[in-house]
Amino acid sequence: MDKVTAKQVLDRIDEILRWEQRVDQQKDQKFAELGKYLCEVRNQGYWRLGYGSFEDFLGAKFPDSRRKAYYLMSIHDNLRQIPTEEIESLGWSKALELAKIARSEGRRFESATWLHKAKESSKEELQQEVHRYFTGEDLEPYEMVYFKLFESQLPVIERALYVASRMAGTERSRGFCLELICADFLAGQAEESSPDEVVLVIERLVKLLPPGYLNQVAGHIESSTG
């Protein structure tokens, strides 16, 4: 590891994060550059300068939630064919939607077409378009739900959401991850629910799991009935 380069990259990350804190109204303008440096820290092992693991590094730099750091790295990993200034002009929420398409299509990704759609659409319209691309269906209506949480509760909740996101796929929202946790809990409390409610919970739980898990479940069912 080149320690000089590593220190330069780590210092640049700190500089960007300090800049974001000072300039709240322009907070996300440097997200593509930040994602690039985070990927470099991960790939080159620069986190070893002061941290026991890459997760420890992210926990220190993104104490509120490491999820956004993973989003920014996904944007950099999947949208390298689009110039940084074009990506940053969209905002990180739109860029993340494009990253989902790019990751799915690989070399077939039509960056110019999707970039044009992103520029001409609102964030909600683009999310609808991307959801339709993956599912063939319109995005479900949603509502915002707010909870009051004590600081002592946050580590457990954040950890549970993080683990659920790893199971369900990083493209899943925190709302999907919360539903996965709740569905898993209810599936283990069948005596408290009617048969119809149990079936509904299991259906939702299965739909939330990634294809790899679904294939494993199908294999277990076939082996147990065969």
JSON list of C-alpha atoms in Angstrom, two decimals:
[
{"chain": "A", "resi": 1, "resn": "MET", "atom": "CA", "xyz": [0.00, 0.00, 0.00]},
{"chain": "A", "resi": 2, "resn": "ASP", "atom": "CA", "xyz": [1.25, 3.47, -0.91]},
{"chain": "A", "resi": 3, "resn": "LYS", "atom": "CA", "xyz": [0.88, 5.25, 2.45]},
{"chain": "A", "resi": 4, "resn": "VAL", "atom": "CA", "xyz": [1.45, 8.70, 0.94]},
{"chain": "A", "resi": 5, "resn": "THR", "atom": "CA", "xyz": [-1.36, 8.26, -1.59]},
{"chain": "A", "resi": 6, "resn": "ALA", "atom": "CA", "xyz": [-3.54, 6.65, 1.06]},
{"chain": "A", "resi": 7, "resn": "LYS", "atom": "CA", "xyz": [-3.15, 9.63, 3.37]},
{"chain": "A", "resi": 8, "resn": "GLN", "atom": "CA", "xyz": [-3.92, 12.05, 0.53]},
{"chain": "A", "resi": 9, "resn": "VAL", "atom": "CA", "xyz": [-7.15, 10.21, -0.29]},
{"chain": "A", "resi": 10, "resn": "LEU", "atom": "CA", "xyz": [-8.22, 9.99, 3.36]},
{"chain": "A", "resi": 11, "resn": "ASP", "atom": "CA", "xyz": [-7.47, 13.69, 3.86]},
{"chain": "A", "resi": 12, "resn": "ARG", "atom": "CA", "xyz": [-9.54, 14.53, 0.76]},
{"chain": "A", "resi": 13, "resn": "ILE", "atom": "CA", "xyz": [-12.50, 12.54, 2.12]},
{"chain": "A", "resi": 14, "resn": "ASP", "atom": "CA", "xyz": [-12.29, 14.47, 5.40]},
{"chain": "A", "resi": 15, "resn": "GLU", "atom": "CA", "xyz": [-12.09, 17.74, 3.46]},
{"chain": "A", "resi": 16, "resn": "ILE", "atom": "CA", "xyz": [-15.23, 16.95, 1.46]},
{"chain": "A", "resi": 17, "resn": "LEU", "atom": "CA", "xyz": [-17.16, 15.89, 4.57]},
{"chain": "A", "resi": 18, "resn": "ARG", "atom": "CA", "xyz": [-16.15, 19.10, 6.38]},
{"chain": "A", "resi": 19, "resn": "TRP", "atom": "CA", "xyz": [-17.17, 21.10, 3.32]},
{"chain": "A", "resi": 20, "resn": "GLU", "atom": "CA", "xyz": [-20.59, 19.41, 3.31]},
{"chain": "A", "resi": 21, "resn": "GLN", "atom": "CA", "xyz": [-21.14, 20.35, 6.94]},
{"chain": "A", "resi": 22, "resn": "ARG", "atom": "CA", "xyz": [-20.29, 23.99, 6.25]},
{"chain": "A", "resi": 23, "resn": "VAL", "atom": "CA", "xyz": [-22.33, 24.38, 3.05]},
{"chain": "A", "resi": 24, "resn": "ASP", "atom": "CA", "xyz": [-25.64, 22.72, 3.87]},
{"chain": "A", "resi": 25, "resn": "GLN", "atom": "CA", "xyz": [-27.52, 24.11, 0.87]},
{"chain": "A", "resi": 26, "resn": "GLN", "atom": "CA", "xyz": [-24.98, 22.54, -1.51]},
{"chain": "A", "resi": 27, "resn": "LYS", "atom": "CA", "xyz": [-24.43, 19.45, 0.58]},
{"chain": "A", "resi": 28, "resn": "ASP", "atom": "CA", "xyz": [-24.53, 16.81, -2.14]},
{"chain": "A", "resi": 29, "resn": "GLN", "atom": "CA", "xyz": [-22.62, 18.53, -4.94]},
{"chain": "A", "resi": 30, "resn": "LYS", "atom": "CA", "xyz": [-19.43, 16.54, -4.37]},
{"chain": "A", "resi": 31, "resn": "PHE", "atom": "CA", "xyz": [-21.08, 13.14, -3.91]},
{"chain": "A", "resi": 32, "resn": "ALA", "atom": "CA", "xyz": [-19.57, 11.58, -7.08]},
{"chain": "A", "resi": 33, "resn": "GLU", "atom": "CA", "xyz": [-16.05, 12.61, -6.08]},
{"chain": "A", "resi": 34, "resn": "LEU", "atom": "CA", "xyz": [-16.67, 11.32, -2.57]},
{"chain": "A", "resi": 35, "resn": "GLY", "atom": "CA", "xyz": [-17.90, 7.99, -3.94]},
{"chain": "A", "resi": 36, "resn": "LYS", "atom": "CA", "xyz": [-14.79, 7.69, -6.09]},
{"chain": "A", "resi": 37, "resn": "TYR", "atom": "CA", "xyz": [-12.48, 8.18, -3.09]},
{"chain": "A", "resi": 38, "resn": "LEU", "atom": "CA", "xyz": [-14.48, 5.78, -0.92]},
{"chain": "A", "resi": 39, "resn": "CYS", "atom": "CA", "xyz": [-14.09, 3.09, -3.58]},
{"chain": "A", "resi": 40, "resn": "GLU", "atom": "CA", "xyz": [-10.36, 3.77, -3.67]},
{"chain": "A", "resi": 41, "resn": "VAL", "atom": "CA", "xyz": [-10.13, 3.41, 0.11]},
{"chain": "A", "resi": 42, "resn": "ARG", "atom": "CA", "xyz": [-12.01, 0.11, -0.10]},
{"chain": "A", "resi": 43, "resn": "ASN", "atom": "CA", "xyz": [-10.12, -1.30, -3.10]},
{"chain": "A", "resi": 44, "resn": "GLN", "atom": "CA", "xyz": [-6.63, -0.22, -2.07]},
{"chain": "A", "resi": 45, "resn": "GLY", "atom": "CA", "xyz": [-7.01, -0.94, 1.65]},
{"chain": "A", "resi": 46, "resn": "TYR", "atom": "CA", "xyz": [-6.32, 2.65, 2.68]},
{"chain": "A", "resi": 47, "resn": "TRP", "atom": "CA", "xyz": [-8.62, 2.12, 5.67]},
{"chain": "A", "resi": 48, "resn": "ARG", "atom": "CA", "xyz": [-5.73, 0.28, 7.33]},
{"chain": "A", "resi": 49, "resn": "LEU", "atom": "CA", "xyz": [-4.27, 3.66, 8.28]},
{"chain": "A", "resi": 50, "resn": "GLY", "atom": "CA", "xyz": [-6.03, 3.96, 11.61]},
{"chain": "A", "resi": 51, "resn": "TYR", "atom": "CA", "xyz": [-8.94, 1.50, 11.32]},
{"chain": "A", "resi": 52, "resn": "GLY", "atom": "CA", "xyz": [-9.40, -2.21, 11.92]},
{"chain": "A", "resi": 53, "resn": "SER", "atom": "CA", "xyz": [-11.68, -2.73, 8.94]},
{"chain": "A", "resi": 54, "resn": "PHE", "atom": "CA", "xyz": [-13.41, -0.87, 6.13]},
{"chain": "A", "resi": 55, "resn": "GLU", "atom": "CA", "xyz": [-16.65, -1.08, 8.13]},
{"chain": "A", "resi": 56, "resn": "ASP", "atom": "CA", "xyz": [-14.92, 0.67, 11.05]},
{"chain": "A", "resi": 57, "resn": "PHE", "atom": "CA", "xyz": [-13.73, 3.37, 8.66]},
{"chain": "A", "resi": 58, "resn": "LEU", "atom": "CA", "xyz": [-17.27, 3.96, 7.32]},
{"chain": "A", "resi": 59, "resn": "GLY", "atom": "CA", "xyz": [-18.69, 3.96, 10.84]},
{"chain": "A", "resi": 60, "resn": "ALA", "atom": "CA", "xyz": [-16.31, 6.76, 11.79]},
{"chain": "A", "resi": 61, "resn": "LYS", "atom": "CA", "xyz": [-16.89, 8.86, 8.65]},
{"chain": "A", "resi": 62, "resn": "PHE", "atom": "CA", "xyz": [-20.64, 8.26, 8.37]},
{"chain": "A", "resi": 63, "resn": "PRO", "atom": "CA", "xyz": [-21.83, 7.92, 11.99]},
{"chain": "A", "resi": 64, "resn": "ASP", "atom": "CA", "xyz": [-25.49, 8.57, 11.12]},
{"chain": "A", "resi": 65, "resn": "SER", "atom": "CA", "xyz": [-25.74, 5.82, 8.49]},
{"chain": "A", "resi": 66, "resn": "ARG", "atom": "CA", "xyz": [-23.25, 3.87, 6.40]},
{"chain": "A", "resi": 67, "resn": "ARG", "atom": "CA", "xyz": [-25.97, 3.20, 3.82]},
{"chain": "A", "resi": 68, "resn": "LYS", "atom": "CA", "xyz": [-25.33, 6.48, 2.02]},
{"chain": "A", "resi": 69, "resn": "ALA", "atom": "CA", "xyz": [-21.64, 5.64, 1.71]},
{"chain": "A", "resi": 70, "resn": "TYR", "atom": "CA", "xyz": [-22.58, 2.39, -0.02]},
{"chain": "A", "resi": 71, "resn": "TYR", "atom": "CA", "xyz": [-24.95, 4.31, -2.29]},
{"chain": "A", "resi": 72, "resn": "LEU", "atom": "CA", "xyz": [-22.17, 6.68, -3.31]},
{"chain": "A", "resi": 73, "resn": "MET", "atom": "CA", "xyz": [-19.80, 3.79, -4.02]},
{"chain": "A", "resi": 74, "resn": "SER", "atom": "CA", "xyz": [-22.48, 2.08, -6.10]},
{"chain": "A", "resi": 75, "resn": "ILE", "atom": "CA", "xyz": [-22.87, 5.26, -8.15]},
{"chain": "A", "resi": 76, "resn": "HIS", "atom": "CA", "xyz": [-19.14, 5.39, -8.83]},
{"chain": "A", "resi": 77, "resn": "ASP", "atom": "CA", "xyz": [-18.85, 1.65, -9.55]},
{"chain": "A", "resi": 78, "resn": "ASN", "atom": "CA", "xyz": [-21.73, 1.58, -12.03]},
{"chain": "A", "resi": 79, "resn": "LEU", "atom": "CA", "xyz": [-21.71, 4.99, -13.74]},
{"chain": "A", "resi": 80, "resn": "ARG", "atom": "CA", "xyz": [-18.06, 5.39, -14.72]},
{"chain": "A", "resi": 81, "resn": "GLN", "atom": "CA", "xyz": [-19.02, 5.98, -18.36]},
{"chain": "A", "resi": 82, "resn": "ILE", "atom": "CA", "xyz": [-20.83, 9.21, -17.39]},
{"chain": "A", "resi": 83, "resn": "PRO", "atom": "CA", "xyz": [-18.67, 12.29, -16.66]},
{"chain": "A", "resi": 84, "resn": "THR", "atom": "CA", "xyz": [-18.56, 13.28, -12.99]},
{"chain": "A", "resi": 85, "resn": "GLU", "atom": "CA", "xyz": [-19.99, 16.74, -13.62]},
{"chain": "A", "resi": 86, "resn": "GLU", "atom": "CA", "xyz": [-23.00, 15.22, -15.42]},
{"chain": "A", "resi": 87, "resn": "ILE", "atom": "CA", "xyz": [-23.67, 12.85, -12.53]},
{"chain": "A", "resi": 88, "resn": "GLU", "atom": "CA", "xyz": [-23.35, 15.56, -9.89]},
{"chain": "A", "resi": 89, "resn": "SER", "atom": "CA", "xyz": [-25.70, 17.83, -11.82]},
{"chain": "A", "resi": 90, "resn": "LEU", "atom": "CA", "xyz": [-28.44, 15.22, -11.30]},
{"chain": "A", "resi": 91, "resn": "GLY", "atom": "CA", "xyz": [-28.14, 14.91, -7.53]},
{"chain": "A", "resi": 92, "resn": "TRP", "atom": "CA", "xyz": [-27.25, 11.67, -5.77]},
{"chain": "A", "resi": 93, "resn": "SER", "atom": "CA", "xyz": [-30.83, 10.35, -5.52]},
{"chain": "A", "resi": 94, "resn": "LYS", "atom": "CA", "xyz": [-31.29, 10.37, -9.30]},
{"chain": "A", "resi": 95, "resn": "ALA", "atom": "CA", "xyz": [-27.76, 9.08, -9.85]},
{"chain": "A", "resi": 96, "resn": "LEU", "atom": "CA", "xyz": [-28.51, 6.14, -7.57]},
{"chain": "A", "resi": 97, "resn": "GLU", "atom": "CA", "xyz": [-31.53, 5.22, -9.70]},
{"chain": "A", "resi": 98, "resn": "LEU", "atom": "CA", "xyz": [-29.34, 5.21, -12.82]},
{"chain": "A", "resi": 99, "resn": "ALA", "atom": "CA", "xyz": [-26.77, 3.07, -10.99]},
{"chain": "A", "resi": 100, "resn": "LYS", "atom": "CA", "xyz": [-29.43, 0.41, -10.39]},
{"chain": "A", "resi": 101, "resn": "ILE", "atom": "CA", "xyz": [-30.16, 0.23, -14.13]},
{"chain": "A", "resi": 102, "resn": "ALA", "atom": "CA", "xyz": [-26.47, 0.25, -15.05]},
{"chain": "A", "resi": 103, "resn": "ARG", "atom": "CA", "xyz": [-25.70, -2.58, -12.64]},
{"chain": "A", "resi": 104, "resn": "SER", "atom": "CA", "xyz": [-28.55, -4.64, -14.10]},
{"chain": "A", "resi": 105, "resn": "GLU", "atom": "CA", "xyz": [-27.72, -4.04, -17.78]},
{"chain": "A", "resi": 106, "resn": "GLY", "atom": "CA", "xyz": [-23.93, -4.09, -17.59]},
{"chain": "A", "resi": 107, "resn": "ARG", "atom": "CA", "xyz": [-22.40, -3.34, -20.99]},
{"chain": "A", "resi": 108, "resn": "ARG", "atom": "CA", "xyz": [-25.87, -2.99, -22.50]},
{"chain": "A", "resi": 109, "resn": "PHE", "atom": "CA", "xyz": [-26.56, 0.09, -20.37]},
{"chain": "A", "resi": 110, "resn": "GLU", "atom": "CA", "xyz": [-27.59, 3.00, -22.63]},
{"chain": "A", "resi": 111, "resn": "SER", "atom": "CA", "xyz": [-26.09, 5.79, -20.54]},
{"chain": "A", "resi": 112, "resn": "ALA", "atom": "CA", "xyz": [-27.08, 8.63, -22.87]},
{"chain": "A", "resi": 113, "resn": "THR", "atom": "CA", "xyz": [-30.74, 7.55, -22.98]},
{"chain": "A", "resi": 114, "resn": "TRP", "atom": "CA", "xyz": [-31.06, 7.14, -19.23]},
{"chain": "A", "resi": 115, "resn": "LEU", "atom": "CA", "xyz": [-29.11, 10.32, -18.53]},
{"chain": "A", "resi": 116, "resn": "HIS", "atom": "CA", "xyz": [-31.58, 12.24, -20.71]},
{"chain": "A", "resi": 117, "resn": "LYS", "atom": "CA", "xyz": [-34.52, 10.65, -18.88]},
{"chain": "A", "resi": 118, "resn": "ALA", "atom": "CA", "xyz": [-33.00, 11.59, -15.53]},
{"chain": "A", "resi": 119, "resn": "LYS", "atom": "CA", "xyz": [-32.50, 15.21, -16.58]},
{"chain": "A", "resi": 120, "resn": "GLU", "atom": "CA", "xyz": [-36.05, 15.55, -17.92]},
{"chain": "A", "resi": 121, "resn": "SER", "atom": "CA", "xyz": [-37.75, 13.83, -14.98]},
{"chain": "A", "resi": 122, "resn": "SER", "atom": "CA", "xyz": [-38.37, 14.73, -11.37]},
{"chain": "A", "resi": 123, "resn": "LYS", "atom": "CA", "xyz": [-36.86, 12.44, -8.74]},
{"chain": "A", "resi": 124, "resn": "GLU", "atom": "CA", "xyz": [-40.25, 10.78, -8.18]},
{"chain": "A", "resi": 125, "resn": "GLU", "atom": "CA", "xyz": [-40.87, 10.31, -11.93]},
{"chain": "A", "resi": 126, "resn": "LEU", "atom": "CA", "xyz": [-37.45, 8.69, -12.37]},
{"chain": "A", "resi": 127, "resn": "GLN", "atom": "CA", "xyz": [-38.04, 6.36, -9.42]},
{"chain": "A", "resi": 128, "resn": "GLN", "atom": "CA", "xyz": [-41.34, 5.38, -11.03]},
{"chain": "A", "resi": 129, "resn": "GLU", "atom": "CA", "xyz": [-39.59, 4.71, -14.35]},
{"chain": "A", "resi": 130, "resn": "VAL", "atom": "CA", "xyz": [-36.88, 2.59, -12.73]},
{"chain": "A", "resi": 131, "resn": "HIS", "atom": "CA", "xyz": [-39.40, 0.64, -10.67]},
{"chain": "A", "resi": 132, "resn": "ARG", "atom": "CA", "xyz": [-41.40, -0.04, -13.85]},
{"chain": "A", "resi": 133, "resn": "TYR", "atom": "CA", "xyz": [-38.21, -1.21, -15.60]},
{"chain": "A", "resi": 134, "resn": "PHE", "atom": "CA", "xyz": [-37.54, -3.84, -12.93]},
{"chain": "A", "resi": 135, "resn": "THR", "atom": "CA", "xyz": [-41.08, -4.97, -12.16]},
{"chain": "A", "resi": 136, "resn": "GLY", "atom": "CA", "xyz": [-43.26, -3.96, -15.08]},
{"chain": "A", "resi": 137, "resn": "GLU", "atom": "CA", "xyz": [-45.57, -2.32, -12.56]},
{"chain": "A", "resi": 138, "resn": "ASP", "atom": "CA", "xyz": [-46.16, 1.19, -11.30]},
{"chain": "A", "resi": 139, "resn": "LEU", "atom": "CA", "xyz": [-44.64, 2.17, -7.98]},
{"chain": "A", "resi": 140, "resn": "GLU", "atom": "CA", "xyz": [-46.91, 1.62, -4.98]},
{"chain": "A", "resi": 141, "resn": "PRO", "atom": "CA", "xyz": [-48.33, 4.69, -3.23]},
{"chain": "A", "resi": 142, "resn": "TYR", "atom": "CA", "xyz": [-46.47, 5.39, 0.00]},
{"chain": "A", "resi": 143, "resn": "GLU", "atom": "CA", "xyz": [-46.63, 7.54, 3.09]},
{"chain": "A", "resi": 144, "resn": "MET", "atom": "CA", "xyz": [-44.00, 8.82, 5.48]},
{"chain": "A", "resi": 145, "resn": "VAL", "atom": "CA", "xyz": [-44.00, 7.29, 8.97]},
{"chain": "A", "resi": 146, "resn": "TYR", "atom": "CA", "xyz": [-42.13, 8.91, 11.86]},
{"chain": "A", "resi": 147, "resn": "PHE", "atom": "CA", "xyz": [-40.87, 7.36, 15.09]},
{"chain": "A", "resi": 148, "resn": "LYS", "atom": "CA", "xyz": [-39.31, 8.87, 18.18]},
{"chain": "A", "resi": 149, "resn": "LEU", "atom": "CA", "xyz": [-36.22, 6.82, 19.04]},
{"chain": "A", "resi": 150, "resn": "PHE", "atom": "CA", "xyz": [-33.80, 7.15, 21.91]},
{"chain": "A", "resi": 151, "resn": "GLU", "atom": "CA", "xyz": [-30.08, 7.27, 21.12]},
{"chain": "A", "resi": 152, "resn": "SER", "atom": "CA", "xyz": [-29.57, 4.00, 23.01]},
{"chain": "A", "resi": 153, "resn": "GLN", "atom": "CA", "xyz": [-31.97, 2.27, 20.58]},
{"chain": "A", "resi": 154, "resn": "LEU", "atom": "CA", "xyz": [-30.30, 3.44, 17.37]},
{"chain": "A", "resi": 155, "resn": "PRO", "atom": "CA", "xyz": [-27.33, 1.01, 17.26]},
{"chain": "A", "resi": 156, "resn": "VAL", "atom": "CA", "xyz": [-29.61, -2.04, 17.42]},
{"chain": "A", "resi": 157, "resn": "ILE", "atom": "CA", "xyz": [-32.04, -0.64, 14.85]},
{"chain": "A", "resi": 158, "resn": "GLU", "atom": "CA", "xyz": [-29.32, 0.49, 12.45]},
{"chain": "A", "resi": 159, "resn": "ARG", "atom": "CA", "xyz": [-27.60, -2.89, 12.72]},
{"chain": "A", "resi": 160, "resn": "ALA", "atom": "CA", "xyz": [-30.85, -4.74, 12.02]},
{"chain": "A", "resi": 161, "resn": "LEU", "atom": "CA", "xyz": [-31.57, -2.56, 8.97]},
{"chain": "A", "resi": 162, "resn": "TYR", "atom": "CA", "xyz": [-28.01, -3.05, 7.72]},
{"chain": "A", "resi": 163, "resn": "VAL", "atom": "CA", "xyz": [-28.23, -6.85, 8.01]},
{"chain": "A", "resi": 164, "resn": "ALA", "atom": "CA", "xyz": [-31.65, -6.84, 6.33]},
{"chain": "A", "resi": 165, "resn": "SER", "atom": "CA", "xyz": [-30.28, -4.72, 3.48]},
{"chain": "A", "resi": 166, "resn": "ARG", "atom": "CA", "xyz": [-27.48, -7.23, 2.91]},
{"chain": "A", "resi": 167, "resn": "MET", "atom": "CA", "xyz": [-30.06, -10.03, 2.71]},
{"chain": "A", "resi": 168, "resn": "ALA", "atom": "CA", "xyz": [-32.57, -8.22, 0.52]},
{"chain": "A", "resi": 169, "resn": "GLY", "atom": "CA", "xyz": [-30.04, -6.44, -1.71]},
{"chain": "A", "resi": 170, "resn": "THR", "atom": "CA", "xyz": [-28.53, -2.99, -1.33]},
{"chain": "A", "resi": 171, "resn": "GLU", "atom": "CA", "xyz": [-30.99, -1.48, -3.80]},
{"chain": "A", "resi": 172, "resn": "ARG", "atom": "CA", "xyz": [-33.80, -2.05, -1.30]},
{"chain": "A", "resi": 173, "resn": "SER", "atom": "CA", "xyz": [-35.00, 0.98, 0.67]},
{"chain": "A", "resi": 174, "resn": "ARG", "atom": "CA", "xyz": [-34.98, 1.13, 4.46]},
{"chain": "A", "resi": 175, "resn": "GLY", "atom": "CA", "xyz": [-38.76, 0.72, 4.30]},
{"chain": "A", "resi": 176, "resn": "PHE", "atom": "CA", "xyz": [-38.39, -2.64, 2.53]},
{"chain": "A", "resi": 177, "resn": "CYS", "atom": "CA", "xyz": [-35.76, -3.67, 5.07]},
{"chain": "A", "resi": 178, "resn": "LEU", "atom": "CA", "xyz": [-38.04, -2.75, 7.97]},
{"chain": "A", "resi": 179, "resn": "GLU", "atom": "CA", "xyz": [-40.85, -4.77, 6.40]},
{"chain": "A", "resi": 180, "resn": "LEU", "atom": "CA", "xyz": [-38.48, -7.74, 6.01]},
{"chain": "A", "resi": 181, "resn": "ILE", "atom": "CA", "xyz": [-37.59, -7.56, 9.72]},
{"chain": "A", "resi": 182, "resn": "CYS", "atom": "CA", "xyz": [-41.25, -7.28, 10.74]},
{"chain": "A", "resi": 183, "resn": "ALA", "atom": "CA", "xyz": [-42.37, -10.07, 8.40]},
{"chain": "A", "resi": 184, "resn": "ASP", "atom": "CA", "xyz": [-39.66, -12.34, 9.79]},
{"chain": "A", "resi": 185, "resn": "PHE", "atom": "CA", "xyz": [-40.81, -11.57, 13.34]},
{"chain": "A", "resi": 186, "resn": "LEU", "atom": "CA", "xyz": [-44.48, -12.21, 12.54]},
{"chain": "A", "resi": 187, "resn": "ALA", "atom": "CA", "xyz": [-43.66, -15.45, 10.73]},
{"chain": "A", "resi": 188, "resn": "GLY", "atom": "CA", "xyz": [-42.23, -16.73, 14.00]},
{"chain": "A", "resi": 189, "resn": "GLN", "atom": "CA", "xyz": [-45.35, -15.71, 15.96]},
{"chain": "A", "resi": 190, "resn": "ALA", "atom": "CA", "xyz": [-47.93, -17.75, 14.07]},
{"chain": "A", "resi": 191, "resn": "GLU", "atom": "CA", "xyz": [-49.96, -18.46, 17.22]},
{"chain": "A", "resi": 192, "resn": "GLU", "atom": "CA", "xyz": [-50.81, -14.74, 17.42]},
{"chain": "A", "resi": 193, "resn": "SER", "atom": "CA", "xyz": [-52.20, -14.56, 13.86]},
{"chain": "A", "resi": 194, "resn": "SER", "atom": "CA", "xyz": [-55.00, -16.09, 11.82]},
{"chain": "A", "resi": 195, "resn": "PRO", "atom": "CA", "xyz": [-54.09, -18.54, 9.00]},
{"chain": "A", "resi": 196, "resn": "ASP", "atom": "CA", "xyz": [-54.84, -15.85, 6.38]},
{"chain": "A", "resi": 197, "resn": "GLU", "atom": "CA", "xyz": [-52.52, -13.40, 8.13]},
{"chain": "A", "resi": 198, "resn": "VAL", "atom": "CA", "xyz": [-49.75, -16.00, 8.31]},
{"chain": "A", "resi": 199, "resn": "VAL", "atom": "CA", "xyz": [-50.06, -16.71, 4.58]},
{"chain": "A", "resi": 200, "resn": "LEU", "atom": "CA", "xyz": [-49.94, -12.96, 3.82]},
{"chain": "A", "resi": 201, "resn": "VAL", "atom": "CA", "xyz": [-46.82, -12.51, 5.97]},
{"chain": "A", "resi": 202, "resn": "ILE", "atom": "CA", "xyz": [-45.06, -15.46, 4.31]},
{"chain": "A", "resi": 203, "resn": "GLU", "atom": "CA", "xyz": [-45.96, -14.17, 0.82]},
{"chain": "A", "resi": 204, "resn": "ARG", "atom": "CA", "xyz": [-44.55, -10.74, 1.64]},
{"chain": "A", "resi": 205, "resn": "LEU", "atom": "CA", "xyz": [-41.44, -12.26, 3.20]},
{"chain": "A", "resi": 206, "resn": "VAL", "atom": "CA", "xyz": [-40.75, -14.39, 0.12]},
{"chain": "A", "resi": 207, "resn": "LYS", "atom": "CA", "xyz": [-41.24, -11.42, -2.23]},
{"chain": "A", "resi": 208, "resn": "LEU", "atom": "CA", "xyz": [-38.72, -9.36, -0.24]},
{"chain": "A", "resi": 209, "resn": "LEU", "atom": "CA", "xyz": [-35.96, -11.96, -0.50]},
{"chain": "A", "resi": 210, "resn": "PRO", "atom": "CA", "xyz": [-33.40, -11.76, -3.33]},
{"chain": "A", "resi": 211, "resn": "PRO", "atom": "CA", "xyz": [-33.48, -14.39, -6.14]},
{"chain": "A", "resi": 212, "resn": "GLY", "atom": "CA", "xyz": [-30.57, -16.34, -4.64]},
{"chain": "A", "resi": 213, "resn": "TYR", "atom": "CA", "xyz": [-32.50, -16.99, -1.45]},
{"chain": "A", "resi": 214, "resn": "LEU", "atom": "CA", "xyz": [-35.64, -17.87, -3.39]},
{"chain": "A", "resi": 215, "resn": "ASN", "atom": "CA", "xyz": [-33.72, -20.50, -5.36]},
{"chain": "A", "resi": 216, "resn": "GLN", "atom": "CA", "xyz": [-32.43, -22.00, -2.11]},
{"chain": "A", "resi": 217, "resn": "VAL", "atom": "CA", "xyz": [-35.96, -22.13, -0.70]},
{"chain": "A", "resi": 218, "resn": "ALA", "atom": "CA", "xyz": [-37.27, -23.78, -3.87]},
{"chain": "A", "resi": 219, "resn": "GLY", "atom": "CA", "xyz": [-34.47, -26.35, -3.69]},
{"chain": "A", "resi": 220, "resn": "HIS", "atom": "CA", "xyz": [-35.29, -27.21, -0.08]},
{"chain": "A", "resi": 221, "resn": "ILE", "atom": "CA", "xyz": [-38.99, -27.60, -0.94]},
{"chain": "A", "resi": 222, "resn": "GLU", "atom": "CA", "xyz": [-38.21, -29.90, -3.88]},
{"chain": "A", "resi": 223, "resn": "SER", "atom": "CA", "xyz": [-35.85, -32.05, -1.80]},
{"chain": "A", "resi": 224, "resn": "SER", "atom": "CA", "xyz": [-38.34, -32.38, 1.06]},
{"chain": "A", "resi": 225, "resn": "THR", "atom": "CA", "xyz": [-41.25, -33.33, -1.23]},
{"chain": "A", "resi": 226, "resn": "GLY", "atom": "CA", "xyz": [-39.28, -35.46, -3.68]}
]
